[in-house]
mmCIF file of C-alpha atoms in Angstrom:
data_model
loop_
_atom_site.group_PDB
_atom_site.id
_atom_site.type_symbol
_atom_site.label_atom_id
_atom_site.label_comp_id
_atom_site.label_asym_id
_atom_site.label_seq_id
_atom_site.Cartn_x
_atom_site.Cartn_y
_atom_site.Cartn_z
ATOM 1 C CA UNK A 472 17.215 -41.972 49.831
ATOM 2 C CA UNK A 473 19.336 -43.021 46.872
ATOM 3 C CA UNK A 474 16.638 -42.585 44.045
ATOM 4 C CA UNK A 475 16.163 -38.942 46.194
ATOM 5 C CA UNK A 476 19.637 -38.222 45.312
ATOM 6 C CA UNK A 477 19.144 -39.511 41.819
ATOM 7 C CA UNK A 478 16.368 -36.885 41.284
ATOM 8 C CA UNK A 479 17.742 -34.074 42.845
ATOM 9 C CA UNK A 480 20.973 -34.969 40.551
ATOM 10 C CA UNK A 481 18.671 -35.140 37.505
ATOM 11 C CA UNK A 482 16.871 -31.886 38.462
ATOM 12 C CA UNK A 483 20.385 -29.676 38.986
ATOM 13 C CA UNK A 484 21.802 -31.350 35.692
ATOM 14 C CA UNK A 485 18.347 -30.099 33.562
ATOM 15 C CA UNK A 486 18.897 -26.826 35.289
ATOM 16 C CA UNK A 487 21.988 -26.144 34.419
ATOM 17 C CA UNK A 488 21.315 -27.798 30.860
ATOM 18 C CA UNK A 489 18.784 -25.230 30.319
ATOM 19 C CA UNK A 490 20.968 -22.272 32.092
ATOM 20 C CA UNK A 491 23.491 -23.413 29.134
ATOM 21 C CA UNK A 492 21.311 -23.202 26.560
ATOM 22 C CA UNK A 493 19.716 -19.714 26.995
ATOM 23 C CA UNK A 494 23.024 -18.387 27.765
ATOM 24 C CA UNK A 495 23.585 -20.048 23.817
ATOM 25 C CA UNK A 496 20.429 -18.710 22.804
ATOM 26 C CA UNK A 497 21.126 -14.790 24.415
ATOM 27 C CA UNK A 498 24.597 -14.641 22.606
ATOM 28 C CA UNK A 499 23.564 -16.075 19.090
ATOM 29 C CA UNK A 500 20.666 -13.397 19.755
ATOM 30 C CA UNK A 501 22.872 -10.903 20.276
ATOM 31 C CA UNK A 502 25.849 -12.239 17.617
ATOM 32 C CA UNK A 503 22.615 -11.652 15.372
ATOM 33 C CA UNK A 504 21.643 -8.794 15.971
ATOM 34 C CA UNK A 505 25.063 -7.163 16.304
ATOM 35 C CA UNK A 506 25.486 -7.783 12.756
ATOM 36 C CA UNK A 507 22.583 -6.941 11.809
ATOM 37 C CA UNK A 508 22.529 -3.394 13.047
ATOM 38 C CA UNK A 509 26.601 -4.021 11.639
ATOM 39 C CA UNK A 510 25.191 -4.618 8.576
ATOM 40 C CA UNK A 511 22.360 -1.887 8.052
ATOM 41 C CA UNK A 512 24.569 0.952 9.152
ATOM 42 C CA UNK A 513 27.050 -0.406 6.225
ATOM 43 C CA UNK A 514 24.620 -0.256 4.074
ATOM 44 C CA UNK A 515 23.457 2.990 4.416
ATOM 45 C CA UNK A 516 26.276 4.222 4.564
ATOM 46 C CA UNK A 517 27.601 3.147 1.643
ATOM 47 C CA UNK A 518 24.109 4.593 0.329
ATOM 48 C CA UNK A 519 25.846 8.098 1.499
ATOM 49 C CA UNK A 520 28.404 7.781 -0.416
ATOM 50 C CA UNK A 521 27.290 6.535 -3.202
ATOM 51 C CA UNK A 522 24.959 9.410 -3.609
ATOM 52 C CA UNK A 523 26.159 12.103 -1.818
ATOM 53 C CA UNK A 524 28.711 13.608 -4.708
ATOM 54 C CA UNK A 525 25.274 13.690 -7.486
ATOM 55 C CA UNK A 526 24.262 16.538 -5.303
ATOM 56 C CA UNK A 527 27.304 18.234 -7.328
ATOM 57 C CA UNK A 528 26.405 17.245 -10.164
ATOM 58 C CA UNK A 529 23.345 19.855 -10.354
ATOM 59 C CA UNK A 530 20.780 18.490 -7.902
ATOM 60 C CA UNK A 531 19.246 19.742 -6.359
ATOM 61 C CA UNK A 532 18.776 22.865 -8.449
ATOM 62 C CA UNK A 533 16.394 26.231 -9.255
ATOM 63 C CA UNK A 534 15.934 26.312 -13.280
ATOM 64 C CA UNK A 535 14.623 28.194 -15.597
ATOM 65 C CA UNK A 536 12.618 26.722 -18.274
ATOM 66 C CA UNK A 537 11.065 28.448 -21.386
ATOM 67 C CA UNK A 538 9.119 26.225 -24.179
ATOM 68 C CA UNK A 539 6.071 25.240 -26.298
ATOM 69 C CA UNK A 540 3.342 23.550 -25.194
ATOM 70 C CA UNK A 541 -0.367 22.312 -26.858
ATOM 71 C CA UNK A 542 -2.314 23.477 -23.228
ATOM 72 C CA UNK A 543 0.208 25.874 -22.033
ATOM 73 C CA UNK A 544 1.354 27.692 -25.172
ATOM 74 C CA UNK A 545 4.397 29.526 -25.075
ATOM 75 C CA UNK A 546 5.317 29.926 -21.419
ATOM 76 C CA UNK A 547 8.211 30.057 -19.200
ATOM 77 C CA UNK A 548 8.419 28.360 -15.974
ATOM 78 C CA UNK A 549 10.856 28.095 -12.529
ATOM 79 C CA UNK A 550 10.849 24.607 -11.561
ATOM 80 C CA UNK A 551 13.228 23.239 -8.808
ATOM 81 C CA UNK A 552 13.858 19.479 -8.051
ATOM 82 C CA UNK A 553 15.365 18.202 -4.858
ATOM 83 C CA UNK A 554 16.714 16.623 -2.867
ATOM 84 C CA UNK A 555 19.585 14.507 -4.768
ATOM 85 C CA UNK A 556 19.091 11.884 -7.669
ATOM 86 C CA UNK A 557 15.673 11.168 -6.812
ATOM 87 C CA UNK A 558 12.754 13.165 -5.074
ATOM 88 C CA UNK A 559 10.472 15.700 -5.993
ATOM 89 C CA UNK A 560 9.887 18.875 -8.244
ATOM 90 C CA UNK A 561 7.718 21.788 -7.992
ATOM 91 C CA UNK A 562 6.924 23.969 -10.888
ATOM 92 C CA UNK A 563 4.810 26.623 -12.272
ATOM 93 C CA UNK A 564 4.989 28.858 -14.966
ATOM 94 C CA UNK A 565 3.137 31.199 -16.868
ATOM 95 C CA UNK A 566 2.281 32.198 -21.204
ATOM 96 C CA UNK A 567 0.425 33.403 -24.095
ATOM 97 C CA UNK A 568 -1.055 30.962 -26.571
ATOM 98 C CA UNK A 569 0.328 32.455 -30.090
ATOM 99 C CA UNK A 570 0.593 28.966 -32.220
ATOM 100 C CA UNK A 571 -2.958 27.151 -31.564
ATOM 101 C CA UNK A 572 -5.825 29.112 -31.911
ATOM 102 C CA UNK A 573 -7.911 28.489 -28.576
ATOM 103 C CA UNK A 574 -11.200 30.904 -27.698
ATOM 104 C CA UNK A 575 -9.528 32.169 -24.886
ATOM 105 C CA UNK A 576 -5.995 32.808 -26.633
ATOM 106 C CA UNK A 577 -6.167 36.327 -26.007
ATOM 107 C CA UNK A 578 -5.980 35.827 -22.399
ATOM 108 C CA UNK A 579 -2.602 34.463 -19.963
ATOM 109 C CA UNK A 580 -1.988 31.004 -19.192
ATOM 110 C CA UNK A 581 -0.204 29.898 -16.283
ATOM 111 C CA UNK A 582 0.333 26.295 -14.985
ATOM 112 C CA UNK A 583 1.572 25.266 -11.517
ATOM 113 C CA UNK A 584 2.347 21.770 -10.353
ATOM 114 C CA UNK A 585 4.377 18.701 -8.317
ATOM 115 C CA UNK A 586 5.817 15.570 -9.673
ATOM 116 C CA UNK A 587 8.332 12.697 -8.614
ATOM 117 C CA UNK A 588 11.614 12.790 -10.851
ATOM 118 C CA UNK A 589 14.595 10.108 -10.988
ATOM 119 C CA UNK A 590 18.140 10.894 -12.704
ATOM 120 C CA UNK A 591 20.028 8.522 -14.963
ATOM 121 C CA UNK A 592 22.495 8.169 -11.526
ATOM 122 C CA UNK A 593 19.690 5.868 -9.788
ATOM 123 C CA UNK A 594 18.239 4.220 -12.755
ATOM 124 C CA UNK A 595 22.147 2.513 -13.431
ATOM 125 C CA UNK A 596 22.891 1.774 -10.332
ATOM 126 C CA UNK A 597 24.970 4.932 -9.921
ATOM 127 C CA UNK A 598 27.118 4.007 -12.794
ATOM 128 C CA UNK A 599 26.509 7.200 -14.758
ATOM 129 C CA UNK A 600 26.514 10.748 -13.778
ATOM 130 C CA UNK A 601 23.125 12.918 -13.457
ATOM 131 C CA UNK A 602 22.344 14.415 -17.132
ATOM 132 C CA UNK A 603 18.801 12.976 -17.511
ATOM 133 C CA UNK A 604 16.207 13.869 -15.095
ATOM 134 C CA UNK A 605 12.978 11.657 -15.459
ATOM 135 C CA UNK A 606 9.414 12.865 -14.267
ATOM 136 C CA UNK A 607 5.434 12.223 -13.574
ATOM 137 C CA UNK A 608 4.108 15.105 -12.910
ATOM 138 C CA UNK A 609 0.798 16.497 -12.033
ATOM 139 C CA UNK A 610 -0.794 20.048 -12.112
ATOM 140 C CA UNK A 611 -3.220 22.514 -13.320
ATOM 141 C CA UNK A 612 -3.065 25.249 -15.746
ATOM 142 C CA UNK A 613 -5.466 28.201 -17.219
ATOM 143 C CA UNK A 614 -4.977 26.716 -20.890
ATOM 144 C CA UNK A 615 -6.543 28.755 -23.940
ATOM 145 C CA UNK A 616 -9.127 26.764 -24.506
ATOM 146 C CA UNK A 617 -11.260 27.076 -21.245
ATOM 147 C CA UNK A 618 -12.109 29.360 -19.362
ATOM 148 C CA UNK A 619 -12.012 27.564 -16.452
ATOM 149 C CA UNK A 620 -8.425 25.393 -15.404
ATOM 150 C CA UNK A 621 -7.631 22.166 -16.500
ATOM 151 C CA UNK A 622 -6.025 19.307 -15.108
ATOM 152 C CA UNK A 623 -3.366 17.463 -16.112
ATOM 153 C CA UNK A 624 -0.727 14.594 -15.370
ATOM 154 C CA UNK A 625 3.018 14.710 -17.927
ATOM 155 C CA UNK A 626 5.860 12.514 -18.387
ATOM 156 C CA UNK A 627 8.780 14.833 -18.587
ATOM 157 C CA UNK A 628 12.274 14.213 -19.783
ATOM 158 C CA UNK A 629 15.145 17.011 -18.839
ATOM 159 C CA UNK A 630 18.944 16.790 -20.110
ATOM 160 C CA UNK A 631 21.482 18.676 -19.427
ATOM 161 C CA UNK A 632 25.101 18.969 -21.562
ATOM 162 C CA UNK A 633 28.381 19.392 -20.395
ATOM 163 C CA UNK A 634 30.590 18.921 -17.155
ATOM 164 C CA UNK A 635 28.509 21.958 -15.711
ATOM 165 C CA UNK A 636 25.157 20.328 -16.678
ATOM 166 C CA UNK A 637 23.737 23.703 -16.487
ATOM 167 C CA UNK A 638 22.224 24.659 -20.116
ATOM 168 C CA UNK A 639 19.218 21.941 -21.333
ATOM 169 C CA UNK A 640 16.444 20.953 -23.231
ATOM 170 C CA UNK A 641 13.363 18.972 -22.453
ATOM 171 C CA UNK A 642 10.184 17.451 -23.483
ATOM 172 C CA UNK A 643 6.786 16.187 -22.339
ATOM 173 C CA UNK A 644 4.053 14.157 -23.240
ATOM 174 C CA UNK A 645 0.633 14.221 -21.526
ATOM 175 C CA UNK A 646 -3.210 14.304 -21.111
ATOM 176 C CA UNK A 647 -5.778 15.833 -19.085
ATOM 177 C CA UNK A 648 -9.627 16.742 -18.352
ATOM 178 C CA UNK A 649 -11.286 19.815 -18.957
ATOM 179 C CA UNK A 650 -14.641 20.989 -18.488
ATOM 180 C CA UNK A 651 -14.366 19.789 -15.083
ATOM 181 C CA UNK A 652 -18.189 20.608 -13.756
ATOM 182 C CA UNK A 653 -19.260 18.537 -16.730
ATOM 183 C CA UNK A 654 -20.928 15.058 -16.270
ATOM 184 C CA UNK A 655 -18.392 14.058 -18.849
ATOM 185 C CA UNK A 656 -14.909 16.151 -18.981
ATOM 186 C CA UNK A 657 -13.285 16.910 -22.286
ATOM 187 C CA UNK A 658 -9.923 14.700 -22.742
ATOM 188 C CA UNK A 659 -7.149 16.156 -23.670
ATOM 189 C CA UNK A 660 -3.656 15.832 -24.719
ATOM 190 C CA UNK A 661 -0.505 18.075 -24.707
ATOM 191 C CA UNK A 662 3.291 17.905 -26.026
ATOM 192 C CA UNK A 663 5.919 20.203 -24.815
ATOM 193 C CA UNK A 664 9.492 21.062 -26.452
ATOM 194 C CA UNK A 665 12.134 23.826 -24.855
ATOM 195 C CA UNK A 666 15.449 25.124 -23.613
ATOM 196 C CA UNK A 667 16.179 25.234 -19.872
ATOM 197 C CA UNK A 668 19.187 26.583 -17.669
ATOM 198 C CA UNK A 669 19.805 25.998 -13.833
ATOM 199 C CA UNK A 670 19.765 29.057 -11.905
ATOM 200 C CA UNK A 671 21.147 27.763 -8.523
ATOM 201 C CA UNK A 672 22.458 24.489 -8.003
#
């Protein structure tokens, strides 16, 4: 009867040993998680705030760009980026070749295009404001030099002066394939200079 007892005492003392435990193992899981989701929400908000007054600053915007360009010759372009101090841009534009003299310089070019663009802001760690806006871009364009589009990938470089940020320049450096229905398309290359101003922003 005794060693009954003793076994029954055993069994009620590992039952409530183990009751103890996942009680201690529900409330550290909880604790945890509390301040994790504490944590996170912190975070991101901070993140809000952090970005939230670059959208001032002139992103995300509607500009107008005009310039000089090897494959697009001299063109001008609307080109928007959004939505804060990193995201995307969408462009397209349209020119005459006057400079180079392609085959098919008496006829319009036009270019049209997407890229992903990153400001100054988020390369520092938010420590500066948004003046440079930094780009990969790809697109196509009706160039002078074939009758057929082209296509084409550019690393483009905005800035923009003053408190306003509204009046800039920019520049781009590039490469891309024509002759596409050949077995082997032409490579080619392309450099663009010019002024820019933000219509909206």
């Amino acid at each position: 009867m005794m060693k009954k007892y003793k076994i029954l005492a055993l069994g009620l003392l590992m039952s409530a040993s183990m009751s103890a435990m996942a009680q201690d193992v529900k409330y550290a899981t909880g604790k945890a998680l509390t301040e994790t989701t504490t944590e996170v929400t912190n975070n991101m908000n901070n993140l809000v705030q952090k970005t939230s007054r670059y959208h001032g600053a002139g992103i995300p915007y509607l500009g107008f760009f005009a310039g000089a360009s090897h494959l697009n010759g001299e063109f001008v372009r609307l080109k928007t980026c959004f939505p804060g101090i990193t995201g995307f841009n969408a462009f397209g534009g349209v020119g005459k070749e006057y400079i180079f003299n392609g085959e098919y310089s008496k006829d319009m070019t036009w270019h049209a295009g997407l890229g992903y663009y990153a400001t100054d802001a988020l390369l520092s760690g938010y420590e500066e404001d948004t003046k440079n806006i930094l780009s990969i871009d790809i697109y196509a364009a009706k160039t002078a030099y074939y009758k057929d589009p082209v296509l084409a990938a550019q690393f483009e470089w905005d800035h923009f002066f003053g408190d306003a940020k509204r009046f800039g320049v920019f520049g781009a450096v590039g490469f891309g394939f024509g002759d596409l229905d050949a077995d082997e398309p032409d490579l080619l290359w392309d450099v663009t200079v010019g002024v820019s101003i933000k219509i909206f922003k």
